[in-house]
Amino acid sequence: MWGIIATWRMAKEGVKEGCALLKEGKAAGDVIETAIRRVEDTPYYQSVGYGGLPNEESEVELDAAYMDGDTWSVGAVAALRDYANPVSIAKRLSEEKVNIVLVGEGAEKFAHKEGFERKNMLTAQAKAKYQKRVEGLKTEAGQPYSGHDTVGMVCLDTRGKMTSATSTSGLFMKRKGRVGDSPLIGSGFYVDSQYGGASATGLGEDLMKGCISYEIVRLMREGMSPQGACERAVNQLDQELRRRRMEAGDLSVIAMNQKGEWGAATNIKEFTIVVGTEAEEPAVYQVIRQPDGHCQLEKATSEWVENDEQKEKVAAGV
Ligand code: GLY
């Protein structure tokens, strides 16, 4: 069995490409990197890679991570500027024994030394959005922290190897140097080829409080299905946050186990995922939260997917 699952509809093309590669017998490490790069390279996805929205100083600072579920090798970068594909830099770092998580200037120096592609990641559209927001904040009592969605994936190849990876520009108007859950092992991602993997999207500051991706893999290790583990982890963290802090940010997750079974859950009304396995063609699903805390997964129609993509293009100003 092979398979790949990703957060958000924006991963559709990457997952499709990933499925074709997995079918050919390609390794989960290369496949997940290719699939995430596809999202990073698309200028109208405003929360990942090129086209990502900037921090409060108008700089695009990117976070990304990669984990190998066989060896537990991990690499991550945070607050990285001016490099086209943070996921590839994270994957390269996972080959190192020490210095596997690099931030800011240190990450940029490493990327330069290793010959990764330098690129100004701030598009004209993202800059215009930033300027509009700055103007808006002068007149409205606004809350700048909104609009975030990480691409996170879990991949299983024909040899049973699993990987997990993430990439994001984090919160729009975040403070310079702010790091979310996406490059933090156990929070934004975790994978163990013996049991399965998970990845998260939403408010990093809250996702990291529950080490949510590790918790999902732990629950799968105890025998829970991916769907059961996702729902349990989201609902428990949501309840704990509300009990201790009176509120919980957005928490959305995906998981796949070593049999290629998969699941997803959220504490918001709805989020989207993309999944393809040996048994199912790649498809977009809407994950809809029910009043009882369970999530209903509905395959999105092609009309819905096109409409959603069109809305995103309009929002990005392309
Ligand atoms: N989940 C992405 C972030 O908070 O940066």
Short mmCIF file of C-alpha atoms and ligand atoms in Angstrom, two decimals:
data_model
loop_
_atom_site.label_atom_id
_atom_site.label_comp_id
_atom_site.label_asym_id
_atom_site.label_seq_id
_atom_site.Cartn_x
_atom_site.Cartn_y
_atom_site.Cartn_z
CA MET A 1 0.00 0.00 0.00
CA TRP A 2 1.16 3.57 -0.68
CA GLY A 3 -0.49 6.91 0.09
CA ILE A 4 -0.13 10.60 0.73
CA ILE A 5 -2.32 12.99 2.73
CA ALA A 6 -2.08 16.77 3.02
CA THR A 7 -3.68 19.72 4.76
CA TRP A 8 -5.77 22.10 2.65
CA ARG A 9 -7.09 22.04 -0.88
CA MET A 10 -4.03 23.97 -2.08
CA ALA A 11 -2.07 20.69 -1.92
CA LYS A 12 -4.19 19.12 -4.69
CA GLU A 13 -1.62 19.35 -7.49
CA GLY A 14 1.23 18.31 -5.22
CA VAL A 15 -0.67 15.27 -3.97
CA LYS A 16 -1.61 14.27 -7.52
CA GLU A 17 2.04 14.46 -8.54
CA GLY A 18 3.00 12.61 -5.36
CA CYS A 19 0.58 9.77 -6.14
CA ALA A 20 2.02 9.34 -9.63
CA LEU A 21 5.52 9.11 -8.17
CA LEU A 22 4.49 6.67 -5.42
CA LYS A 23 2.84 4.47 -8.03
CA GLU A 24 6.18 4.33 -9.86
CA GLY A 25 7.79 3.16 -6.62
CA LYS A 26 9.56 6.41 -5.70
CA ALA A 27 10.71 6.90 -2.10
CA ALA A 28 8.53 8.72 0.45
CA GLY A 29 11.29 11.28 1.16
CA ASP A 30 11.59 12.48 -2.43
CA VAL A 31 7.85 12.30 -3.01
CA ILE A 32 6.89 14.48 -0.04
CA GLU A 33 9.56 17.02 -0.95
CA THR A 34 8.27 17.24 -4.54
CA ALA A 35 4.66 17.55 -3.38
CA ILE A 36 5.42 20.34 -0.89
CA ARG A 37 7.63 22.22 -3.33
CA ARG A 38 4.68 22.33 -5.69
CA VAL A 39 2.72 24.29 -3.07
CA GLU A 40 5.72 26.48 -2.17
CA ASP A 41 6.18 27.46 -5.82
CA THR A 42 2.55 28.53 -6.41
CA PRO A 43 2.38 32.33 -6.03
CA TYR A 44 -1.30 32.59 -5.12
CA TYR A 45 -1.11 30.42 -2.01
CA GLN A 46 -0.66 33.18 0.52
CA SER A 47 0.52 31.12 3.47
CA VAL A 48 3.29 28.97 1.98
CA GLY A 49 6.52 29.75 0.12
CA TYR A 50 6.53 32.21 -2.80
CA GLY A 51 3.55 34.54 -2.39
CA GLY A 52 3.38 33.94 1.38
CA LEU A 53 2.23 36.95 3.39
CA PRO A 54 4.94 38.87 5.26
CA ASN A 55 5.64 39.65 8.90
CA GLU A 56 5.05 43.08 10.49
CA GLU A 57 8.28 44.34 8.91
CA SER A 58 7.15 43.33 5.41
CA GLU A 59 9.54 40.37 5.22
CA VAL A 60 8.45 36.86 4.27
CA GLU A 61 9.85 34.58 6.99
CA LEU A 62 9.36 30.89 6.32
CA ASP A 63 9.21 27.81 8.57
CA ALA A 64 9.55 24.22 7.30
CA ALA A 65 10.42 20.74 8.50
CA TYR A 66 11.04 17.21 7.30
CA MET A 67 11.05 13.90 9.21
CA ASP A 68 12.01 10.37 8.13
CA GLY A 69 9.85 7.77 9.89
CA ASP A 70 12.42 4.96 9.56
CA THR A 71 15.45 6.69 11.05
CA TRP A 72 13.70 9.52 12.95
CA SER A 73 16.04 11.91 11.12
CA VAL A 74 14.66 15.44 11.39
CA GLY A 75 15.59 18.76 9.83
CA ALA A 76 13.90 22.14 10.23
CA VAL A 77 14.32 25.80 9.39
CA ALA A 78 12.54 28.76 10.95
CA ALA A 79 12.30 32.46 10.15
CA LEU A 80 14.16 31.80 6.89
CA ARG A 81 14.18 34.63 4.33
CA ASP A 82 14.84 34.70 0.60
CA TYR A 83 15.02 31.01 -0.28
CA ALA A 84 12.63 29.38 -2.71
CA ASN A 85 12.07 25.97 -1.15
CA PRO A 86 12.40 25.78 2.64
CA VAL A 87 11.25 22.14 2.69
CA SER A 88 14.30 21.10 0.65
CA ILE A 89 16.62 22.91 3.05
CA ALA A 90 14.91 21.15 5.99
CA LYS A 91 15.29 17.79 4.24
CA ARG A 92 18.97 18.47 3.61
CA LEU A 93 19.42 19.34 7.30
CA SER A 94 17.87 16.01 8.27
CA GLU A 95 21.01 14.33 6.86
CA GLU A 96 23.13 16.02 9.55
CA LYS A 97 23.87 14.54 12.95
CA VAL A 98 23.92 17.86 14.80
CA ASN A 99 22.75 21.39 13.89
CA ILE A 100 19.53 19.96 12.45
CA VAL A 101 17.29 22.93 13.32
CA LEU A 102 18.50 26.31 12.06
CA VAL A 103 16.86 29.72 12.32
CA GLY A 104 17.13 33.06 10.55
CA GLU A 105 20.58 34.10 9.42
CA GLY A 106 22.10 30.74 10.36
CA ALA A 107 19.59 28.91 8.19
CA GLU A 108 20.21 31.34 5.33
CA LYS A 109 23.99 30.89 5.57
CA PHE A 110 23.57 27.12 5.45
CA ALA A 111 21.23 27.35 2.45
CA HIS A 112 23.69 29.62 0.63
CA LYS A 113 26.63 27.30 1.34
CA GLU A 114 24.63 24.31 0.08
CA GLY A 115 23.68 26.11 -3.14
CA PHE A 116 19.92 26.40 -2.62
CA GLU A 117 18.05 28.83 -4.87
CA ARG A 118 17.85 32.38 -3.54
CA LYS A 119 14.65 34.21 -4.36
CA ASN A 120 12.80 37.32 -3.23
CA MET A 121 9.72 35.61 -1.82
CA LEU A 122 7.61 38.78 -1.47
CA THR A 123 5.31 39.04 -4.48
CA ALA A 124 3.79 42.34 -5.58
CA GLN A 125 0.37 41.01 -4.49
CA ALA A 126 1.60 40.08 -0.99
CA LYS A 127 3.26 43.50 -0.66
CA ALA A 128 0.03 45.25 -1.66
CA LYS A 129 -1.88 43.18 0.89
CA TYR A 130 0.62 44.15 3.57
CA GLN A 131 0.33 47.84 2.72
CA LYS A 132 -3.46 47.64 2.78
CA ARG A 133 -3.38 45.96 6.17
CA VAL A 134 -0.98 48.55 7.60
CA GLU A 135 -3.29 51.32 6.38
CA GLY A 136 -6.31 49.50 7.82
CA LEU A 137 -4.65 49.17 11.20
CA LYS A 138 -4.11 52.91 11.40
CA THR A 139 -7.84 53.49 11.23
CA GLU A 140 -9.48 50.35 12.66
CA ALA A 141 -8.93 48.74 16.03
CA GLY A 142 -7.81 45.64 14.17
CA GLN A 143 -6.26 42.36 15.19
CA PRO A 144 -3.49 41.68 12.70
CA TYR A 145 -3.06 37.99 13.51
CA SER A 146 -5.23 36.16 11.04
CA GLY A 147 -5.01 34.17 7.84
CA HIS A 148 -2.71 31.23 8.25
CA ASP A 149 -2.61 27.75 6.89
CA THR A 150 0.36 25.45 6.73
CA VAL A 151 0.82 22.75 4.15
CA GLY A 152 1.55 19.59 6.12
CA MET A 153 1.83 16.11 4.65
CA VAL A 154 2.33 12.47 5.57
CA CYS A 155 3.54 9.99 2.96
CA LEU A 156 3.81 6.19 2.81
CA ASP A 157 5.77 4.48 0.04
CA THR A 158 5.65 0.97 -1.42
CA ARG A 159 8.50 -0.17 0.86
CA GLY A 160 6.57 0.89 3.96
CA LYS A 161 8.70 3.94 4.67
CA MET A 162 6.82 6.96 5.99
CA THR A 163 7.75 10.65 6.02
CA SER A 164 6.17 13.86 7.23
CA ALA A 165 6.90 17.47 6.24
CA THR A 166 5.55 21.00 6.60
CA SER A 167 6.02 24.43 5.05
CA THR A 168 4.48 27.80 5.94
CA SER A 169 4.95 31.55 6.03
CA GLY A 170 3.16 31.48 9.40
CA LEU A 171 0.85 34.21 10.61
CA PHE A 172 0.34 37.29 8.48
CA MET A 173 1.85 40.31 10.31
CA LYS A 174 3.64 38.09 12.81
CA ARG A 175 6.44 39.61 14.87
CA LYS A 176 9.88 39.28 13.29
CA GLY A 177 11.45 36.06 14.53
CA ARG A 178 8.12 34.48 15.53
CA VAL A 179 8.17 30.70 15.10
CA GLY A 180 5.00 28.60 14.88
CA ASP A 181 4.35 24.88 15.31
CA SER A 182 5.33 23.87 11.78
CA PRO A 183 9.12 23.46 12.31
CA LEU A 184 8.70 22.00 15.82
CA ILE A 185 8.92 18.22 16.02
CA GLY A 186 5.86 16.69 17.67
CA SER A 187 3.81 19.85 17.19
CA GLY A 188 3.54 20.54 13.45
CA PHE A 189 4.63 17.07 12.36
CA TYR A 190 5.69 13.62 13.57
CA VAL A 191 6.12 10.24 11.90
CA ASP A 192 7.18 6.75 12.84
CA SER A 193 7.08 4.22 9.97
CA GLN A 194 6.07 1.49 12.42
CA TYR A 195 2.81 3.23 13.34
CA GLY A 196 2.04 6.28 11.22
CA GLY A 197 2.42 10.03 10.91
CA ALA A 198 0.53 13.25 11.54
CA SER A 199 0.70 16.94 10.72
CA ALA A 200 -1.13 20.04 11.93
CA THR A 201 -2.33 23.43 10.74
CA GLY A 202 -3.92 26.31 12.60
CA LEU A 203 -2.73 28.56 15.39
CA GLY A 204 0.85 27.46 16.09
CA GLU A 205 0.87 28.98 19.56
CA ASP A 206 -1.94 26.60 20.60
CA LEU A 207 -1.01 23.53 18.51
CA MET A 208 2.41 23.43 20.15
CA LYS A 209 0.91 23.42 23.66
CA GLY A 210 -0.46 19.93 23.03
CA CYS A 211 2.44 18.50 20.94
CA ILE A 212 -0.52 17.46 18.84
CA SER A 213 1.20 15.54 16.03
CA TYR A 214 3.16 13.41 18.48
CA GLU A 215 -0.03 12.80 20.46
CA ILE A 216 -1.84 11.52 17.34
CA VAL A 217 1.00 9.11 16.52
CA ARG A 218 1.07 7.98 20.16
CA LEU A 219 -2.66 7.23 20.00
CA MET A 220 -2.20 5.27 16.76
CA ARG A 221 0.63 3.33 18.44
CA GLU A 222 -1.88 2.40 21.16
CA GLY A 223 -4.15 0.96 18.47
CA MET A 224 -6.45 3.83 17.56
CA SER A 225 -7.46 4.41 13.95
CA PRO A 226 -6.10 7.58 12.30
CA GLN A 227 -9.59 9.12 12.39
CA GLY A 228 -10.11 8.24 16.06
CA ALA A 229 -6.65 9.54 16.99
CA CYS A 230 -7.16 12.83 15.12
CA GLU A 231 -10.54 13.48 16.75
CA ARG A 232 -9.32 12.51 20.22
CA ALA A 233 -6.21 14.71 20.02
CA VAL A 234 -8.08 17.76 18.66
CA ASN A 235 -10.95 17.50 21.13
CA GLN A 236 -8.70 16.93 24.14
CA LEU A 237 -6.44 19.86 23.30
CA ASP A 238 -9.41 22.09 22.50
CA GLN A 239 -11.03 21.25 25.87
CA GLU A 240 -7.81 21.71 27.85
CA LEU A 241 -7.12 25.07 26.23
CA ARG A 242 -10.66 26.26 26.96
CA ARG A 243 -10.48 25.01 30.56
CA ARG A 244 -7.12 26.60 31.30
CA ARG A 245 -7.18 29.69 29.07
CA MET A 246 -10.87 30.27 28.25
CA GLU A 247 -10.25 29.96 24.52
CA ALA A 248 -8.69 27.73 21.89
CA GLY A 249 -7.21 28.74 18.54
CA ASP A 250 -7.78 26.87 15.28
CA LEU A 251 -6.59 23.25 15.47
CA SER A 252 -6.76 21.06 12.34
CA VAL A 253 -4.90 17.81 11.76
CA ILE A 254 -4.30 14.95 9.33
CA ALA A 255 -2.90 11.46 9.89
CA MET A 256 -2.07 8.27 8.02
CA ASN A 257 -1.04 4.93 9.48
CA GLN A 258 1.37 2.33 8.12
CA LYS A 259 -1.51 0.51 6.41
CA GLY A 260 -2.42 3.63 4.40
CA GLU A 261 -5.57 4.26 6.46
CA TRP A 262 -6.08 7.96 7.09
CA GLY A 263 -8.07 10.51 9.05
CA ALA A 264 -8.52 14.22 9.73
CA ALA A 265 -10.17 16.42 12.36
CA THR A 266 -10.68 20.05 13.26
CA ASN A 267 -12.11 22.28 15.98
CA ILE A 268 -13.26 24.85 13.41
CA LYS A 269 -16.40 24.59 11.28
CA GLU A 270 -14.62 23.16 8.28
CA PHE A 271 -11.19 22.59 6.78
CA THR A 272 -10.01 20.79 3.68
CA ILE A 273 -7.57 17.98 3.03
CA VAL A 274 -6.26 16.13 -0.01
CA VAL A 275 -5.56 12.42 0.01
CA GLY A 276 -4.61 9.74 -2.49
CA THR A 277 -3.68 6.10 -1.88
CA GLU A 278 -3.16 2.93 -3.89
CA ALA A 279 -6.86 2.25 -3.27
CA GLU A 280 -8.27 5.75 -3.95
CA GLU A 281 -7.65 8.39 -6.60
CA PRO A 282 -6.39 11.71 -5.22
CA ALA A 283 -9.35 13.72 -3.93
CA VAL A 284 -10.18 16.81 -1.92
CA TYR A 285 -12.31 16.27 1.20
CA GLN A 286 -14.16 18.77 3.35
CA VAL A 287 -13.69 17.95 7.03
CA ILE A 288 -16.85 19.19 8.71
CA ARG A 289 -17.06 19.39 12.48
CA GLN A 290 -20.29 18.06 13.96
CA PRO A 291 -21.94 19.40 17.15
CA ASP A 292 -20.87 16.23 19.02
CA GLY A 293 -17.17 16.86 18.24
CA HIS A 294 -16.86 14.15 15.58
CA CYS A 295 -15.88 15.18 12.06
CA GLN A 296 -17.68 14.20 8.91
CA LEU A 297 -15.47 13.79 5.83
CA GLU A 298 -17.17 14.59 2.53
CA LYS A 299 -15.53 14.27 -0.87
CA ALA A 300 -15.65 17.72 -2.51
CA THR A 301 -17.19 17.98 -5.96
CA SER A 302 -14.95 19.25 -8.78
CA GLU A 303 -17.22 22.30 -9.00
CA TRP A 304 -16.65 23.09 -5.32
CA VAL A 305 -12.88 22.64 -5.72
CA GLU A 306 -12.74 24.96 -8.75
CA ASN A 307 -14.84 27.56 -6.99
CA ASP A 308 -12.65 27.39 -3.87
CA GLU A 309 -9.51 27.78 -5.96
CA GLN A 310 -11.01 30.73 -7.82
CA LYS A 311 -11.87 32.42 -4.52
CA GLU A 312 -8.29 31.95 -3.39
CA LYS A 313 -6.93 33.50 -6.57
CA VAL A 314 -9.23 36.50 -6.18
CA ALA A 315 -8.21 36.89 -2.52
CA ALA A 316 -4.54 36.80 -3.56
CA GLY A 317 -5.18 39.45 -6.23
CA VAL A 318 -4.17 37.36 -9.25
N1 GLY B 1 0.48 26.73 11.97
C1 GLY B 1 1.31 27.70 11.40
C2 GLY B 1 1.74 28.74 12.30
O1 GLY B 1 1.12 29.01 13.31
O2 GLY B 1 2.75 29.37 12.00
#
